[in-house]
Amino acid sequence: MSNIWIVLPILFQLTSAVLLLFFWNYIKIQKILSALLSLLGLGISLVLFKEVYNEGLLVTQSGNWSAPFGISFVADTFGTTMVLLASVAGLAVSVFASASMTKARLQFGFYPMLHFLIMGLQGAFLTGDIFNLYVWFEVIIISSFVLITIGGKKAQLEGAIKYVALNLLASVFFLIGIAFLYGLTGSLNMADLALKVQEIDNKGLINVTASLFLVAFGIKSAVFPLYFWLPASYHTPPPAVAAIFGGLLTKVGVYAMVRTFTLIFVGDEFLSVILSVMAALTILSGGLGAMVHQHLGKIFGYFIICHIGFMMAGVGMMTELAIMGTVFYLVHDIVVKTNLFMVSGIVLKINGTQNIKELGGMYQNYPLLSLLMAIPLFSLVGIPPLSGFWAKLFFIQGGLESNEYLLIAFIVLGSFLTLWVIAKVWAEVFWKKGENLPKKARGIYFRELGRRQKLALILPVVFLSIISLYIGLGAENIVSLSERIAKELMNPEAYIEAVMSKKLNAL
């Protein structure tokens, strides 16, 4: 079915970013406008999601050119789910930043860049053209580079250089892979590529091309051994920036990997083995990295890596159950990781440090706030019936179905490492008595903050915690959604037919 309103979320974020530029020197207006625009953007994304869920896949072609010659925008269940999650995270971070970031940092264009970043992410989720996906990735890199350098501190600039250098390298591999695909098929439309790649007899050349995409998306997803840029950079920017990065930036790489390896490069045993090995080593390296660090930002950064390994495992198994697990974990992980970096920001506001050895007494001094923070922490672990638990069941079932027993062992190991580290964090930060701890002059005592500041810090955490509880306690709804997405991904005929139809209205 054709619907030109597919592009509305992208156009809305672009309009929001441009509008905020007109209020460059009016930070208070930017705070209010960004929150209102983010709320409206969430409503638009929700309407698009409901339309696709109820009516089926939507397609529109730009420039009055039918596929495969024009640029296609495709809204399927997977893409619109990711658009909705990006809007959820964007709203939470927009509100949180208004209280957690200083005016000096906000004056460098945080809010316009945040909306440009969300625009890039939503464009990547809705495009049906592989080169257009590359273009949206570049929009994401440019926006995120500005965000990661806001404030210009030495550690930030050092982390930003590592971040942008590795991501530009990923873009080079991505562009080379696109060139290979175009040379082999003469097409850039993903639905058309799905048809033409299957007709190529030289499977070795297809494997080389797929490997280029694997390296490109692997760097962006921070998988082993391509993850070193992430722990060196994600703890350096303000917590609001780290929250949107931790929640969404690596997930767009996972999305791209799932999309291309279920649509274009399908059924290759060699790639499945490589993906499974990389998944296992990503889980192990991320978990061990979280164990040896004391800084909350670095711990959560390594958990991003570890849990990307879980999602990679689902892609490596390439069964419907395993893909269900990957989709469920994506939904859970975007919400929880965004929330965790905001939690670390509140801890920093209260204590002036994120070093767990220098923290303590949180539960004693702030019992209700601590219980609120426990929701994302224990959801991350996957304690039943919280959100992280259900996806792992699908991974284990998928592993049993495909005889991937070693991969199951690494998933269980990663879960135990997560449990051990989160138990350590809880004991050090919350249970330990806050006596004889070093005082940090840069810390802001929470009780001295204004009521509006407190609400702006706490409400986004409450908002995302409620969503996490819904994902866990209302798991049957997310299971139903994940099952539908997995079936669509594993049986892409409807996607291909809708995009390649000649009877579509032009944008």
Short mmCIF file of C-alpha atoms in Angstrom, two decimals:
data_model
loop_
_atom_site.label_atom_id
_atom_site.label_comp_id
_atom_site.label_asym_id
_atom_site.label_seq_id
_atom_site.Cartn_x
_atom_site.Cartn_y
_atom_site.Cartn_z
CA MET A 1 0.00 0.00 0.00
CA SER A 2 1.29 3.49 -0.85
CA ASN A 3 1.36 6.36 1.63
CA ILE A 4 3.43 9.52 1.19
CA TRP A 5 3.19 10.27 4.92
CA ILE A 6 5.91 7.70 5.56
CA VAL A 7 8.43 10.53 5.34
CA LEU A 8 6.58 12.75 7.85
CA PRO A 9 8.69 11.68 10.88
CA ILE A 10 11.87 12.61 8.96
CA LEU A 11 10.50 15.94 7.71
CA PHE A 12 9.17 16.78 11.17
CA GLN A 13 12.57 16.26 12.83
CA LEU A 14 14.23 18.33 10.10
CA THR A 15 11.72 21.16 10.61
CA SER A 16 12.21 20.95 14.39
CA ALA A 17 15.99 21.22 14.08
CA VAL A 18 15.78 24.21 11.72
CA LEU A 19 13.19 25.94 13.92
CA LEU A 20 15.42 25.55 16.99
CA LEU A 21 18.30 27.18 15.11
CA PHE A 22 16.29 30.42 15.07
CA PHE A 23 16.40 30.43 18.89
CA TRP A 24 20.17 29.84 19.15
CA ASN A 25 20.67 32.42 21.94
CA TYR A 26 17.43 31.64 23.79
CA ILE A 27 18.16 28.49 25.75
CA LYS A 28 14.97 28.50 27.83
CA ILE A 29 12.84 28.68 24.68
CA GLN A 30 14.90 25.86 23.14
CA LYS A 31 14.30 23.65 26.19
CA ILE A 32 10.53 24.11 26.05
CA LEU A 33 10.31 23.90 22.26
CA SER A 34 12.45 20.77 22.04
CA ALA A 35 10.37 18.96 24.67
CA LEU A 36 7.09 19.90 22.95
CA LEU A 37 8.40 19.05 19.49
CA SER A 38 9.77 15.71 20.76
CA LEU A 39 6.37 14.91 22.26
CA LEU A 40 4.66 15.74 18.97
CA GLY A 41 7.28 13.70 17.09
CA LEU A 42 6.51 10.74 19.34
CA GLY A 43 2.82 11.12 18.46
CA ILE A 44 3.61 11.13 14.72
CA SER A 45 5.78 8.02 15.07
CA LEU A 46 3.05 6.27 17.07
CA VAL A 47 0.43 7.06 14.39
CA LEU A 48 2.73 5.68 11.66
CA PHE A 49 3.42 2.56 13.71
CA LYS A 50 -0.30 1.93 14.28
CA GLU A 51 -1.03 2.51 10.57
CA VAL A 52 1.56 -0.08 9.53
CA TYR A 53 0.57 -2.53 12.27
CA ASN A 54 -3.11 -2.36 11.29
CA GLU A 55 -2.93 -1.87 7.51
CA GLY A 56 0.35 -3.56 6.58
CA LEU A 57 3.53 -2.43 4.86
CA LEU A 58 3.58 1.09 3.35
CA VAL A 59 5.78 2.26 0.48
CA THR A 60 6.31 5.55 -1.32
CA GLN A 61 8.61 6.41 -4.22
CA SER A 62 10.23 9.83 -4.50
CA GLY A 63 10.80 11.88 -7.64
CA ASN A 64 8.01 10.25 -9.66
CA TRP A 65 10.32 7.28 -10.34
CA SER A 66 9.17 3.75 -9.65
CA ALA A 67 11.51 1.19 -8.09
CA PRO A 68 14.28 0.35 -8.67
CA PHE A 69 15.14 3.67 -10.34
CA GLY A 70 13.85 6.10 -7.71
CA ILE A 71 14.51 6.31 -3.98
CA SER A 72 12.08 4.14 -2.04
CA PHE A 73 10.86 4.78 1.49
CA VAL A 74 9.47 1.67 3.15
CA ALA A 75 7.57 1.50 6.43
CA ASP A 76 7.32 -2.10 7.62
CA THR A 77 6.75 -3.27 11.19
CA PHE A 78 10.48 -3.46 11.97
CA GLY A 79 11.30 0.00 10.61
CA THR A 80 8.36 1.75 12.29
CA THR A 81 9.11 0.04 15.61
CA MET A 82 12.63 1.45 15.46
CA VAL A 83 11.28 4.91 14.50
CA LEU A 84 8.96 4.79 17.51
CA LEU A 85 11.78 3.76 19.85
CA ALA A 86 14.01 6.57 18.52
CA SER A 87 11.21 9.06 19.28
CA VAL A 88 10.78 7.65 22.79
CA ALA A 89 14.50 7.97 23.55
CA GLY A 90 14.64 11.43 21.94
CA LEU A 91 11.81 12.75 24.14
CA ALA A 92 13.39 11.38 27.33
CA VAL A 93 16.82 12.83 26.53
CA SER A 94 15.38 16.20 25.48
CA VAL A 95 13.72 16.65 28.89
CA PHE A 96 16.66 15.21 30.84
CA ALA A 97 19.16 17.52 29.11
CA SER A 98 17.24 20.61 30.20
CA ALA A 99 18.27 19.98 33.82
CA SER A 100 21.46 17.94 33.51
CA MET A 101 23.41 20.06 31.02
CA THR A 102 24.85 23.49 31.75
CA LYS A 103 23.76 26.56 29.84
CA ALA A 104 27.29 26.93 28.44
CA ARG A 105 27.06 23.49 26.80
CA LEU A 106 23.51 24.01 25.54
CA GLN A 107 24.59 27.23 23.81
CA PHE A 108 26.64 25.21 21.33
CA GLY A 109 23.55 23.85 19.59
CA PHE A 110 22.68 20.73 21.55
CA TYR A 111 18.96 20.77 20.80
CA PRO A 112 19.13 21.37 17.03
CA MET A 113 21.79 18.65 16.74
CA LEU A 114 19.69 16.26 18.80
CA HIS A 115 16.81 16.62 16.34
CA PHE A 116 19.16 16.31 13.35
CA LEU A 117 20.45 13.08 14.90
CA ILE A 118 16.93 11.69 15.40
CA MET A 119 16.16 12.68 11.79
CA GLY A 120 19.17 10.69 10.57
CA LEU A 121 18.18 7.66 12.63
CA GLN A 122 14.59 7.70 11.42
CA GLY A 123 15.73 8.15 7.83
CA ALA A 124 17.95 5.06 8.19
CA PHE A 125 15.03 3.04 9.56
CA LEU A 126 12.64 4.04 6.76
CA THR A 127 14.82 4.00 3.65
CA GLY A 128 14.50 1.22 1.09
CA ASP A 129 17.66 2.20 -0.79
CA ILE A 130 21.12 0.97 0.23
CA PHE A 131 22.93 4.14 -0.87
CA ASN A 132 20.35 6.26 0.91
CA LEU A 133 21.11 4.21 4.03
CA TYR A 134 24.74 5.29 3.66
CA VAL A 135 23.64 8.94 3.36
CA TRP A 136 21.58 8.71 6.55
CA PHE A 137 24.55 7.12 8.31
CA GLU A 138 26.62 10.16 7.36
CA VAL A 139 23.95 12.48 8.78
CA ILE A 140 24.14 10.47 12.01
CA ILE A 141 27.95 10.69 12.14
CA ILE A 142 28.02 14.46 11.56
CA SER A 143 25.31 15.14 14.16
CA SER A 144 26.82 12.80 16.74
CA PHE A 145 30.31 14.27 16.25
CA VAL A 146 28.96 17.72 17.11
CA LEU A 147 27.14 16.33 20.16
CA ILE A 148 30.13 14.39 21.47
CA THR A 149 32.39 17.48 21.29
CA ILE A 150 29.96 19.92 22.98
CA GLY A 151 31.89 21.63 25.76
CA GLY A 152 35.27 20.95 24.19
CA LYS A 153 36.98 19.29 27.18
CA LYS A 154 40.19 17.39 26.50
CA ALA A 155 38.72 13.94 27.28
CA GLN A 156 35.74 14.67 25.03
CA LEU A 157 37.89 15.75 22.10
CA GLU A 158 40.12 12.71 22.48
CA GLY A 159 37.09 10.40 22.58
CA ALA A 160 35.48 12.24 19.66
CA ILE A 161 38.55 11.75 17.44
CA LYS A 162 38.52 8.00 18.13
CA TYR A 163 34.78 7.86 17.56
CA VAL A 164 34.72 9.72 14.26
CA ALA A 165 37.90 8.08 12.91
CA LEU A 166 36.55 4.54 13.31
CA ASN A 167 33.09 5.47 12.09
CA LEU A 168 34.51 7.14 8.99
CA LEU A 169 36.48 3.95 8.37
CA ALA A 170 33.19 2.05 8.63
CA SER A 171 31.71 4.44 6.07
CA VAL A 172 34.58 3.67 3.68
CA PHE A 173 33.89 -0.09 3.94
CA PHE A 174 30.17 0.59 3.55
CA LEU A 175 30.73 2.67 0.40
CA ILE A 176 33.05 0.06 -1.11
CA GLY A 177 30.45 -2.63 -0.41
CA ILE A 178 27.79 -0.50 -2.12
CA ALA A 179 30.08 -0.08 -5.13
CA PHE A 180 30.55 -3.87 -5.31
CA LEU A 181 26.79 -4.42 -5.14
CA TYR A 182 26.09 -1.86 -7.83
CA GLY A 183 28.78 -3.35 -10.04
CA LEU A 184 27.31 -6.83 -9.63
CA THR A 185 23.63 -5.97 -9.99
CA GLY A 186 23.29 -2.45 -11.42
CA SER A 187 20.84 -1.58 -8.65
CA LEU A 188 20.78 0.12 -5.24
CA ASN A 189 17.19 -0.59 -4.26
CA MET A 190 17.23 -3.15 -1.44
CA ALA A 191 14.17 -5.06 -2.65
CA ASP A 192 15.61 -5.24 -6.16
CA LEU A 193 18.99 -6.31 -4.75
CA ALA A 194 17.26 -9.13 -2.88
CA LEU A 195 16.12 -10.53 -6.23
CA LYS A 196 19.26 -9.91 -8.26
CA VAL A 197 21.86 -11.10 -5.72
CA GLN A 198 20.20 -14.54 -5.64
CA GLU A 199 20.70 -14.84 -9.41
CA ILE A 200 24.49 -14.31 -9.27
CA ASP A 201 26.42 -17.57 -9.67
CA ASN A 202 29.73 -16.29 -8.25
CA LYS A 203 28.96 -16.83 -4.56
CA GLY A 204 32.55 -16.11 -3.57
CA LEU A 205 32.21 -12.54 -4.80
CA ILE A 206 28.91 -12.22 -2.95
CA ASN A 207 30.64 -13.40 0.24
CA VAL A 208 33.38 -10.79 -0.19
CA THR A 209 30.73 -8.08 -0.65
CA ALA A 210 28.79 -9.30 2.37
CA SER A 211 32.01 -9.26 4.42
CA LEU A 212 32.51 -5.58 3.57
CA PHE A 213 29.05 -4.82 4.91
CA LEU A 214 29.75 -6.97 7.97
CA VAL A 215 32.89 -4.93 8.76
CA ALA A 216 31.06 -1.62 8.18
CA PHE A 217 28.06 -2.50 10.33
CA GLY A 218 30.30 -4.32 12.82
CA ILE A 219 32.27 -1.13 13.51
CA LYS A 220 29.06 0.88 13.89
CA SER A 221 27.58 -1.80 16.17
CA ALA A 222 30.80 -2.10 18.22
CA VAL A 223 31.31 -5.87 17.83
CA PHE A 224 34.51 -7.77 18.54
CA PRO A 225 37.22 -6.90 17.46
CA LEU A 226 35.91 -3.56 16.13
CA TYR A 227 34.55 -2.08 19.37
CA PHE A 228 37.53 -0.21 20.84
CA TRP A 229 36.23 3.24 19.91
CA LEU A 230 33.10 2.86 22.09
CA PRO A 231 34.57 2.49 25.62
CA ALA A 232 37.08 5.22 24.75
CA SER A 233 34.38 7.75 23.85
CA TYR A 234 30.93 7.08 25.33
CA HIS A 235 31.84 8.06 28.90
CA THR A 236 33.36 11.43 27.88
CA PRO A 237 30.32 13.57 26.85
CA PRO A 238 27.58 14.79 29.24
CA PRO A 239 25.18 12.04 30.43
CA ALA A 240 22.35 13.30 28.19
CA VAL A 241 24.55 12.84 25.11
CA ALA A 242 25.82 9.49 26.37
CA ALA A 243 22.19 8.40 26.88
CA ILE A 244 21.13 8.98 23.27
CA PHE A 245 24.39 7.43 22.05
CA GLY A 246 24.14 4.38 24.30
CA GLY A 247 20.49 3.84 23.49
CA LEU A 248 20.46 4.31 19.73
CA LEU A 249 23.74 4.73 17.85
CA THR A 250 25.02 1.16 18.02
CA LYS A 251 21.47 -0.15 17.46
CA VAL A 252 21.27 1.45 14.03
CA GLY A 253 24.23 -0.74 13.08
CA VAL A 254 22.40 -3.81 14.40
CA TYR A 255 19.28 -2.76 12.48
CA ALA A 256 21.28 -2.40 9.25
CA MET A 257 22.88 -5.80 9.81
CA VAL A 258 19.54 -7.52 10.44
CA ARG A 259 17.97 -5.80 7.42
CA THR A 260 20.72 -6.64 4.92
CA PHE A 261 21.44 -10.19 6.11
CA THR A 262 17.77 -11.20 6.08
CA LEU A 263 16.93 -9.44 2.81
CA ILE A 264 20.01 -9.30 0.55
CA PHE A 265 22.64 -11.76 1.83
CA VAL A 266 20.44 -14.70 2.78
CA GLY A 267 21.35 -18.28 3.67
CA ASP A 268 25.15 -18.11 3.66
CA GLU A 269 26.62 -20.67 6.09
CA PHE A 270 30.08 -19.07 6.07
CA LEU A 271 28.67 -15.72 7.20
CA SER A 272 26.55 -17.42 9.87
CA VAL A 273 29.66 -19.03 11.37
CA ILE A 274 31.56 -15.71 11.32
CA LEU A 275 28.62 -13.90 12.92
CA SER A 276 28.30 -16.54 15.65
CA VAL A 277 32.03 -16.42 16.49
CA MET A 278 31.99 -12.61 16.57
CA ALA A 279 28.88 -12.68 18.78
CA ALA A 280 30.49 -15.02 21.32
CA LEU A 281 33.69 -12.97 21.52
CA THR A 282 31.70 -9.72 21.74
CA ILE A 283 29.73 -11.06 24.71
CA LEU A 284 32.91 -12.20 26.44
CA SER A 285 34.99 -9.06 25.83
CA GLY A 286 32.14 -6.73 26.80
CA GLY A 287 31.38 -8.63 29.99
CA LEU A 288 35.04 -8.81 31.08
CA GLY A 289 35.51 -5.12 30.28
CA ALA A 290 32.56 -4.22 32.54
CA MET A 291 34.07 -6.33 35.33
CA VAL A 292 37.40 -4.49 35.50
CA HIS A 293 36.16 -0.88 35.43
CA GLN A 294 34.94 1.30 38.30
CA HIS A 295 33.49 4.24 36.32
CA LEU A 296 29.73 3.92 35.78
CA GLY A 297 29.94 5.36 32.26
CA LYS A 298 32.64 2.85 31.25
CA ILE A 299 30.77 -0.05 32.87
CA PHE A 300 27.61 0.78 30.94
CA GLY A 301 29.68 1.30 27.78
CA TYR A 302 31.10 -2.22 28.01
CA PHE A 303 27.60 -3.56 28.69
CA ILE A 304 26.53 -2.03 25.36
CA ILE A 305 29.24 -4.16 23.71
CA CYS A 306 28.34 -7.30 25.68
CA HIS A 307 24.67 -7.08 24.84
CA ILE A 308 25.26 -6.23 21.20
CA GLY A 309 26.79 -9.73 21.23
CA PHE A 310 23.41 -11.17 22.27
CA MET A 311 21.72 -9.54 19.28
CA MET A 312 24.52 -10.66 16.96
CA ALA A 313 24.00 -14.20 18.21
CA GLY A 314 20.41 -14.07 16.97
CA VAL A 315 21.56 -12.88 13.55
CA GLY A 316 24.19 -15.64 13.46
CA MET A 317 21.67 -18.40 14.24
CA MET A 318 19.29 -16.98 11.59
CA THR A 319 16.21 -18.86 12.75
CA GLU A 320 12.83 -17.27 13.31
CA LEU A 321 13.08 -17.78 17.09
CA ALA A 322 16.56 -16.26 17.23
CA ILE A 323 15.50 -13.24 15.14
CA MET A 324 12.55 -12.84 17.53
CA GLY A 325 15.08 -12.71 20.36
CA THR A 326 17.15 -10.09 18.54
CA VAL A 327 14.10 -7.88 17.92
CA PHE A 328 12.83 -8.25 21.49
CA TYR A 329 16.30 -7.47 22.84
CA LEU A 330 16.58 -4.41 20.58
CA VAL A 331 13.32 -3.02 22.01
CA HIS A 332 14.44 -3.74 25.57
CA ASP A 333 18.00 -2.55 25.13
CA ILE A 334 17.22 0.85 23.56
CA VAL A 335 14.97 1.75 26.48
CA VAL A 336 17.21 0.36 29.23
CA LYS A 337 20.56 1.70 27.95
CA THR A 338 19.11 5.19 27.44
CA ASN A 339 17.76 5.04 30.98
CA LEU A 340 20.99 3.74 32.52
CA PHE A 341 23.09 6.61 31.22
CA MET A 342 20.50 9.04 32.60
CA VAL A 343 20.70 7.21 35.94
CA SER A 344 24.49 7.66 35.88
CA GLY A 345 23.88 11.37 35.21
CA ILE A 346 21.68 11.69 38.31
CA VAL A 347 24.32 9.88 40.37
CA LEU A 348 26.89 12.38 39.06
CA LYS A 349 24.61 15.31 39.97
CA ILE A 350 24.19 14.05 43.52
CA ASN A 351 27.77 12.96 44.23
CA GLY A 352 29.99 14.72 41.70
CA THR A 353 31.60 11.44 40.62
CA GLN A 354 30.77 8.23 38.74
CA ASN A 355 33.55 6.17 40.34
CA ILE A 356 31.71 3.45 42.27
CA LYS A 357 34.54 3.20 44.83
CA GLU A 358 33.91 6.84 45.77
CA LEU A 359 30.15 6.39 46.02
CA GLY A 360 27.81 5.03 48.64
CA GLY A 361 24.77 5.75 50.77
CA MET A 362 22.38 6.31 47.86
CA TYR A 363 19.66 4.04 49.27
CA GLN A 364 20.14 5.46 52.76
CA ASN A 365 19.76 9.07 51.58
CA TYR A 366 17.41 8.63 48.60
CA PRO A 367 15.41 5.40 49.08
CA LEU A 368 12.60 6.13 46.59
CA LEU A 369 15.03 7.40 43.95
CA SER A 370 17.19 4.31 44.47
CA LEU A 371 14.21 1.98 43.98
CA LEU A 372 13.40 3.84 40.77
CA MET A 373 17.00 3.36 39.57
CA ALA A 374 16.75 -0.35 40.43
CA ILE A 375 14.23 -0.88 37.61
CA PRO A 376 16.64 -0.25 34.68
CA LEU A 377 19.53 -1.87 36.55
CA PHE A 378 17.73 -5.14 37.18
CA SER A 379 15.96 -5.03 33.81
CA LEU A 380 19.46 -5.01 32.30
CA VAL A 381 20.30 -8.19 34.22
CA GLY A 382 17.08 -9.84 33.05
CA ILE A 383 15.72 -10.89 36.42
CA PRO A 384 12.33 -12.54 35.78
CA PRO A 385 9.86 -11.16 34.83
CA LEU A 386 11.68 -7.96 33.81
CA SER A 387 12.30 -7.09 30.17
CA GLY A 388 15.81 -8.51 29.72
CA PHE A 389 14.68 -12.02 30.68
CA TRP A 390 12.31 -12.87 27.83
CA ALA A 391 14.62 -12.22 24.89
CA LYS A 392 17.23 -14.58 26.32
CA LEU A 393 14.66 -17.38 26.33
CA PHE A 394 14.24 -16.93 22.58
CA PHE A 395 18.03 -16.95 22.09
CA ILE A 396 18.34 -20.19 24.05
CA GLN A 397 15.39 -21.79 22.22
CA GLY A 398 16.81 -20.62 18.89
CA GLY A 399 20.23 -22.02 19.84
CA LEU A 400 18.73 -25.40 20.75
CA GLU A 401 16.82 -25.43 17.47
CA SER A 402 19.99 -24.79 15.44
CA ASN A 403 22.33 -26.83 17.71
CA GLU A 404 24.37 -23.74 18.66
CA TYR A 405 25.24 -25.04 22.14
CA LEU A 406 28.48 -23.10 22.46
CA LEU A 407 26.68 -19.87 21.61
CA ILE A 408 24.06 -20.66 24.27
CA ALA A 409 26.89 -21.11 26.77
CA PHE A 410 28.27 -17.64 25.93
CA ILE A 411 24.80 -16.08 26.28
CA VAL A 412 24.43 -17.66 29.72
CA LEU A 413 27.98 -16.54 30.62
CA GLY A 414 27.21 -12.98 29.50
CA SER A 415 24.07 -12.99 31.64
CA PHE A 416 26.02 -14.10 34.72
CA LEU A 417 28.72 -11.48 34.11
CA THR A 418 26.01 -8.82 33.85
CA LEU A 419 24.43 -10.05 37.09
CA TRP A 420 27.79 -10.03 38.90
CA VAL A 421 28.72 -6.50 37.82
CA ILE A 422 25.27 -5.00 38.50
CA ALA A 423 25.30 -6.66 41.95
CA LYS A 424 28.68 -4.99 42.56
CA VAL A 425 27.35 -1.62 41.38
CA TRP A 426 24.28 -1.93 43.61
CA ALA A 427 26.39 -2.90 46.62
CA GLU A 428 28.93 -0.10 46.13
CA VAL A 429 26.63 2.75 45.11
CA PHE A 430 23.39 1.99 46.95
CA TRP A 431 23.90 -0.44 49.86
CA LYS A 432 27.30 0.74 51.08
CA LYS A 433 27.09 3.40 53.78
CA GLY A 434 28.10 6.85 52.58
CA GLU A 435 30.60 7.52 55.34
CA ASN A 436 34.20 8.72 54.96
CA LEU A 437 33.75 9.15 51.25
CA PRO A 438 35.79 11.76 49.35
CA LYS A 439 33.91 15.02 48.72
CA LYS A 440 33.84 16.31 45.18
CA ALA A 441 33.62 20.09 44.85
CA ARG A 442 31.95 19.83 41.46
CA GLY A 443 29.05 17.76 42.80
CA ILE A 444 25.64 19.41 43.19
CA TYR A 445 23.69 18.34 46.25
CA PHE A 446 20.40 16.99 44.96
CA ARG A 447 18.23 18.50 47.69
CA GLU A 448 19.46 21.97 46.75
CA LEU A 449 18.18 21.70 43.18
CA GLY A 450 14.98 23.48 42.25
CA ARG A 451 11.73 21.53 41.97
CA ARG A 452 11.62 21.90 38.17
CA GLN A 453 15.20 20.67 37.83
CA LYS A 454 14.46 17.64 39.96
CA LEU A 455 11.37 16.82 37.90
CA ALA A 456 13.28 17.25 34.62
CA LEU A 457 15.93 14.81 35.91
CA ILE A 458 13.56 12.23 37.37
CA LEU A 459 10.56 12.21 35.00
CA PRO A 460 12.50 10.83 31.98
CA VAL A 461 13.80 7.99 34.18
CA VAL A 462 10.25 7.32 35.39
CA PHE A 463 8.97 7.42 31.79
CA LEU A 464 11.51 4.89 30.50
CA SER A 465 11.19 2.72 33.63
CA ILE A 466 7.43 2.43 33.06
CA ILE A 467 8.12 1.36 29.47
CA SER A 468 10.68 -1.21 30.71
CA LEU A 469 8.12 -2.60 33.17
CA TYR A 470 5.55 -2.79 30.37
CA ILE A 471 8.02 -4.67 28.13
CA GLY A 472 8.63 -7.19 30.93
CA LEU A 473 5.22 -7.51 32.57
CA GLY A 474 3.29 -7.15 29.30
CA ALA A 475 5.73 -9.38 27.44
CA GLU A 476 3.00 -11.12 25.45
CA ASN A 477 2.46 -7.91 23.45
CA ILE A 478 6.17 -7.47 22.68
CA VAL A 479 6.43 -11.19 21.89
CA SER A 480 3.56 -10.82 19.41
CA LEU A 481 5.29 -7.79 17.84
CA SER A 482 8.66 -9.56 17.70
CA GLU A 483 7.10 -12.68 16.17
CA ARG A 484 5.45 -10.60 13.45
CA ILE A 485 8.70 -8.77 12.67
CA ALA A 486 10.68 -12.02 12.61
CA LYS A 487 8.19 -13.59 10.18
CA GLU A 488 8.35 -10.55 7.90
CA LEU A 489 12.16 -10.57 7.97
CA MET A 490 12.49 -14.31 7.34
CA ASN A 491 9.87 -14.19 4.57
CA PRO A 492 10.60 -10.94 2.71
CA GLU A 493 8.42 -11.69 -0.33
CA ALA A 494 5.74 -9.19 0.77
CA TYR A 495 8.39 -6.49 1.26
CA ILE A 496 9.88 -7.11 -2.19
CA GLU A 497 6.49 -7.25 -3.91
CA ALA A 498 5.29 -3.99 -2.29
CA VAL A 499 8.43 -2.05 -3.20
CA MET A 500 8.69 -3.35 -6.76
CA SER A 501 5.02 -2.74 -7.55
CA LYS A 502 4.55 -0.37 -10.49
CA LYS A 503 1.24 0.96 -9.17
CA LEU A 504 2.54 3.26 -6.48
CA ASN A 505 1.84 6.94 -6.10
CA ALA A 506 4.89 9.19 -6.38
CA LEU A 507 5.94 11.60 -3.68
#
